[in-house]
C-alpha cells in the first residue's frame, strides 16, 4: 500500500493568481496522477505525472494552465494557473501500487 | 470523458436494507475498483475485481463483474447509517498507450437510521 499526503489541504485564492499543490508518497511509485473533482461531481483525470519526462494531459487540460512537476519517484506538484472561480474544486493526487490506486486526501481550492 | 456511468445517481434506503449500485463502462479494462467518498473527504478504496474475476466479497460488500456486458455491481448488505456516502466505480485500462484509471459518475447513498 501507499500513503499519500497533500499540501495544502485547502486554500482560498484570488482570481488571476496561481496555486501549487504538493503531493508526497511514502514509497517509490512509477505512476502518479492528478484529478479534479468539481462540486458534486465525479473525478476527472487531469494528467499523468511521469518521472523524468513531461506530463501526459487528458483532453481539455493543457500544460499552460496545469503545469506539473515530477522530480522523483515519490513527489509531484500540480500548479493551477491564472485562477478563475471555475477552478474551484477539489484536486486529488493518486499513485498506483500494483493494481490498486491510492489517493491523497485532496486539496480544496476556492477562487474568489 | 467519463468512462463509467453509474445508476442510480442517488439511492435512499432504511438501515438494515441492502443497497445495490451499478456501473457500466465502454472499453476493455484490466480491473474495476469501487471507492467510497464521505462528504468533503478523500477517497477510500473498497474493493478491486480483476477482469478475469466474476464475483468478489469483502465483509458486507459483494462486487460482480460482467465483462461481456461491460458492467459491474456493488451490493452493500445490512446497510448502516455510516454507509451514507458517495460510491464510485473506477476502471483501469490502457488508453492512448498509457495505463489510467477513470471514474464513473457516482451514486449518492443515504442510509436512514
CSV table of C-alpha atoms in Angstrom, one decimal:
chain,number,residue,atom,x,y,z
A,1,UNK,CA,0.0,0.0,0.0
A,2,UNK,CA,1.0,3.6,-0.3
A,3,UNK,CA,0.2,6.6,2.0
A,4,UNK,CA,-0.2,9.9,0.1
A,5,UNK,CA,-0.2,13.4,1.7
A,6,UNK,CA,-1.1,16.6,0.0
A,7,UNK,CA,-0.4,20.2,0.9
A,8,UNK,CA,-2.2,22.5,1.3
A,9,UNK,CA,-5.4,20.8,2.4
A,10,UNK,CA,-7.4,23.8,1.4
A,11,UNK,CA,-6.8,27.3,0.2
A,12,UNK,CA,-8.7,30.4,-0.8
A,13,UNK,CA,-7.1,32.3,-3.7
A,14,UNK,CA,-7.8,35.5,-5.6
A,15,UNK,CA,-8.7,35.5,-9.3
A,16,UNK,CA,-5.6,35.6,-11.5
A,17,UNK,CA,-3.2,34.1,-9.0
A,18,UNK,CA,-1.8,30.6,-9.0
A,19,UNK,CA,-1.8,27.7,-6.5
A,20,UNK,CA,0.8,25.0,-6.3
A,21,UNK,CA,-0.3,21.7,-4.7
A,22,UNK,CA,2.3,19.3,-3.4
A,23,UNK,CA,1.9,15.5,-3.3
A,24,UNK,CA,4.2,13.2,-1.4
A,25,UNK,CA,4.1,9.4,-1.5
A,26,UNK,CA,5.7,7.3,1.3
A,27,UNK,CA,7.2,4.9,-1.2
A,28,UNK,CA,8.5,5.0,-4.7
A,29,UNK,CA,5.8,4.7,-7.4
A,30,UNK,CA,6.0,4.6,-11.1
A,31,UNK,CA,2.7,6.3,-11.9
A,32,UNK,CA,1.3,9.4,-10.3
A,33,UNK,CA,-2.0,11.1,-11.3
A,34,UNK,CA,-3.8,14.3,-10.8
A,35,UNK,CA,-7.6,14.5,-10.7
A,36,UNK,CA,-10.1,17.3,-10.3
A,37,UNK,CA,-13.4,16.9,-8.6
A,38,UNK,CA,-15.8,19.8,-9.2
A,39,UNK,CA,-18.5,20.3,-6.6
A,40,UNK,CA,-21.0,17.5,-6.5
A,41,UNK,CA,-19.2,15.7,-9.4
A,42,UNK,CA,-17.1,12.7,-10.0
A,43,UNK,CA,-13.3,12.7,-10.5
A,44,UNK,CA,-11.8,13.8,-13.8
A,45,UNK,CA,-8.3,12.9,-14.7
A,46,UNK,CA,-6.2,15.9,-15.4
A,47,UNK,CA,-2.9,14.3,-16.3
A,48,UNK,CA,-0.4,11.5,-15.6
A,49,UNK,CA,2.8,12.8,-14.0
A,50,UNK,CA,5.7,11.0,-15.5
A,51,UNK,CA,9.1,10.9,-13.7
A,52,UNK,CA,11.8,12.3,-16.0
A,53,UNK,CA,9.5,13.4,-18.8
A,54,UNK,CA,6.6,15.8,-19.4
A,55,UNK,CA,3.2,15.0,-18.0
A,56,UNK,CA,0.6,13.5,-20.2
A,57,UNK,CA,-2.5,15.6,-20.3
A,58,UNK,CA,-6.1,14.5,-20.9
A,59,UNK,CA,-8.3,16.1,-23.4
A,60,UNK,CA,-9.4,19.6,-22.2
A,61,UNK,CA,-6.4,20.1,-19.9
A,62,UNK,CA,-3.3,21.9,-21.1
A,63,UNK,CA,0.2,22.4,-19.6
A,64,UNK,CA,0.0,26.2,-19.5
A,65,UNK,CA,-3.0,26.0,-17.2
A,66,UNK,CA,-1.9,23.0,-15.2
A,67,UNK,CA,1.9,22.7,-15.1
A,68,UNK,CA,3.1,19.6,-13.4
A,69,UNK,CA,6.4,18.6,-12.0
A,70,UNK,CA,7.7,15.1,-11.1
A,71,UNK,CA,11.2,15.4,-9.9
A,72,UNK,CA,11.5,11.9,-8.4
A,73,UNK,CA,9.5,8.8,-7.7
A,74,UNK,CA,7.8,10.0,-4.5
A,75,UNK,CA,6.9,13.6,-5.2
A,76,UNK,CA,4.8,15.7,-7.7
A,77,UNK,CA,3.3,19.1,-7.8
A,78,UNK,CA,0.4,20.5,-9.7
A,79,UNK,CA,0.0,24.2,-10.3
A,80,UNK,CA,-3.3,25.7,-11.2
A,81,UNK,CA,-2.5,28.9,-13.0
A,82,UNK,CA,-4.4,32.1,-13.7
A,83,UNK,CA,-7.2,31.1,-11.4
A,84,UNK,CA,-10.8,31.8,-12.1
A,85,UNK,CA,-13.9,30.9,-10.0
A,86,UNK,CA,-14.5,27.9,-12.3
A,87,UNK,CA,-11.3,26.4,-11.0
A,88,UNK,CA,-12.9,26.0,-7.5
A,89,UNK,CA,-12.7,22.3,-7.0
A,90,UNK,CA,-11.0,19.5,-5.0
A,91,UNK,CA,-7.7,18.4,-6.5
A,92,UNK,CA,-6.6,14.9,-5.7
A,93,UNK,CA,-3.3,13.2,-6.2
A,94,UNK,CA,-3.1,9.5,-6.7
A,95,UNK,CA,-0.5,6.9,-7.2
A,96,UNK,CA,-0.6,3.3,-8.4
A,97,UNK,CA,0.8,0.4,-6.5
A,98,UNK,CA,0.4,-2.9,-8.2
A,99,UNK,CA,-3.2,-2.7,-9.5
A,100,UNK,CA,-4.5,-0.6,-6.7
A,101,UNK,CA,-4.9,3.2,-6.9
A,102,UNK,CA,-4.3,5.1,-3.7
A,103,UNK,CA,-5.5,8.7,-3.2
A,104,UNK,CA,-4.4,11.6,-1.2
A,105,UNK,CA,-6.9,13.5,1.0
A,106,UNK,CA,-7.3,16.2,-1.6
A,107,UNK,CA,-6.8,20.0,-1.7
A,108,UNK,CA,-10.0,22.1,-1.6
A,109,UNK,CA,-9.5,25.2,-3.7
A,110,UNK,CA,-11.8,28.2,-3.6
A,111,UNK,CA,-11.3,31.0,-6.0
A,112,UNK,CA,-12.9,34.4,-5.2
B,1,UNK,CA,-15.0,11.9,-20.9
B,2,UNK,CA,-16.1,9.7,-18.1
B,3,UNK,CA,-15.5,6.0,-18.7
B,4,UNK,CA,-18.3,4.8,-16.4
B,5,UNK,CA,-21.9,5.5,-15.9
B,6,UNK,CA,-23.5,4.6,-12.6
B,7,UNK,CA,-27.0,4.1,-11.6
B,8,UNK,CA,-28.9,5.1,-9.7
B,9,UNK,CA,-27.5,8.6,-9.3
B,10,UNK,CA,-29.0,8.7,-5.8
B,11,UNK,CA,-30.3,6.0,-3.5
B,12,UNK,CA,-32.1,6.3,-0.2
B,13,UNK,CA,-32.8,3.2,2.0
B,14,UNK,CA,-33.6,2.3,5.5
B,15,UNK,CA,-30.9,1.0,7.8
B,16,UNK,CA,-30.7,-2.8,7.6
B,17,UNK,CA,-31.7,-2.9,3.9
B,18,UNK,CA,-29.4,-3.9,1.1
B,19,UNK,CA,-28.1,-1.3,-1.4
B,20,UNK,CA,-27.2,-2.1,-5.0
B,21,UNK,CA,-25.3,0.2,-7.3
B,22,UNK,CA,-24.5,-0.5,-10.9
B,23,UNK,CA,-21.7,0.7,-13.1
B,24,UNK,CA,-21.3,0.4,-16.9
B,25,UNK,CA,-18.2,1.2,-18.9
B,26,UNK,CA,-17.3,1.4,-22.5
B,27,UNK,CA,-13.8,-0.1,-23.3
B,28,UNK,CA,-11.7,-3.0,-22.3
B,29,UNK,CA,-10.4,-3.0,-18.7
B,30,UNK,CA,-7.7,-4.6,-16.6
B,31,UNK,CA,-9.7,-4.3,-13.4
B,32,UNK,CA,-12.5,-2.4,-11.8
B,33,UNK,CA,-12.4,-0.8,-8.4
B,34,UNK,CA,-15.1,0.7,-6.1
B,35,UNK,CA,-14.4,3.6,-3.9
B,36,UNK,CA,-16.3,5.4,-1.2
B,37,UNK,CA,-16.2,9.1,-0.5
B,38,UNK,CA,-17.7,10.7,2.5
B,39,UNK,CA,-18.9,14.3,2.1
B,40,UNK,CA,-15.9,16.6,1.7
B,41,UNK,CA,-13.4,13.8,2.3
B,42,UNK,CA,-10.9,11.8,0.3
B,43,UNK,CA,-11.5,8.5,-1.4
B,44,UNK,CA,-11.4,5.2,0.4
B,45,UNK,CA,-10.6,2.1,-1.7
B,46,UNK,CA,-13.2,-0.6,-1.1
B,47,UNK,CA,-12.6,-3.5,-3.4
B,48,UNK,CA,-10.9,-4.4,-6.6
B,49,UNK,CA,-12.1,-7.0,-9.1
B,50,UNK,CA,-9.9,-8.1,-11.9
B,51,UNK,CA,-11.2,-8.6,-15.5
B,52,UNK,CA,-10.9,-12.4,-15.1
B,53,UNK,CA,-13.0,-12.5,-11.9
B,54,UNK,CA,-16.8,-12.6,-11.8
B,55,UNK,CA,-17.5,-12.0,-8.2
B,56,UNK,CA,-15.7,-10.9,-5.1
B,57,UNK,CA,-16.7,-10.4,-1.4
B,58,UNK,CA,-15.3,-8.3,1.3
B,59,UNK,CA,-17.2,-8.2,4.6
B,60,UNK,CA,-20.7,-6.7,3.8
B,61,UNK,CA,-19.6,-5.9,0.2
B,62,UNK,CA,-20.2,-8.0,-2.8
B,63,UNK,CA,-19.0,-7.0,-6.2
B,64,UNK,CA,-19.8,-8.6,-9.5
B,65,UNK,CA,-18.3,-8.0,-12.9
B,66,UNK,CA,-19.7,-9.0,-16.3
B,67,UNK,CA,-17.1,-8.1,-18.9
B,68,UNK,CA,-19.4,-9.3,-21.8
B,69,UNK,CA,-21.9,-6.6,-20.7
B,70,UNK,CA,-19.2,-4.2,-19.5
B,71,UNK,CA,-21.0,-3.8,-16.2
B,72,UNK,CA,-20.4,-4.2,-12.5
B,73,UNK,CA,-22.5,-4.0,-9.4
B,74,UNK,CA,-21.7,-3.2,-5.8
B,75,UNK,CA,-24.0,-4.7,-3.2
B,76,UNK,CA,-23.9,-3.5,0.4
B,77,UNK,CA,-25.8,-5.8,2.7
B,78,UNK,CA,-27.4,-4.9,6.0
B,79,UNK,CA,-26.7,-1.2,5.5
B,80,UNK,CA,-25.8,1.1,8.3
B,81,UNK,CA,-26.1,4.9,8.7
B,82,UNK,CA,-22.3,5.1,8.5
B,83,UNK,CA,-22.5,3.7,4.9
B,84,UNK,CA,-24.0,7.1,3.8
B,85,UNK,CA,-21.5,8.3,1.2
B,86,UNK,CA,-20.9,8.6,-2.5
B,87,UNK,CA,-19.7,5.5,-4.2
B,88,UNK,CA,-17.7,5.5,-7.4
B,89,UNK,CA,-16.6,2.8,-9.7
B,90,UNK,CA,-13.3,3.2,-11.4
B,91,UNK,CA,-12.0,1.3,-14.4
B,92,UNK,CA,-8.3,0.7,-15.1
B,93,UNK,CA,-7.2,0.1,-18.6
B,94,UNK,CA,-4.8,1.2,-21.3
B,95,UNK,CA,-5.8,4.3,-23.2
B,96,UNK,CA,-3.6,6.1,-25.7
B,97,UNK,CA,-0.7,3.8,-24.7
B,98,UNK,CA,-0.9,4.7,-21.0
B,99,UNK,CA,-2.4,3.0,-18.0
B,100,UNK,CA,-5.0,5.1,-16.4
B,101,UNK,CA,-7.9,4.9,-14.0
B,102,UNK,CA,-11.1,6.7,-14.9
B,103,UNK,CA,-14.1,7.2,-12.7
B,104,UNK,CA,-17.8,6.7,-13.1
B,105,UNK,CA,-20.4,9.4,-12.3
B,106,UNK,CA,-21.0,8.1,-8.8
B,107,UNK,CA,-24.0,7.1,-6.7
B,108,UNK,CA,-25.0,9.0,-3.6
B,109,UNK,CA,-26.3,6.6,-1.0
B,110,UNK,CA,-28.2,7.8,2.0
B,111,UNK,CA,-29.0,5.2,4.8
B,112,UNK,CA,-31.7,6.4,7.1
B,113,UNK,CA,-31.4,5.3,10.7
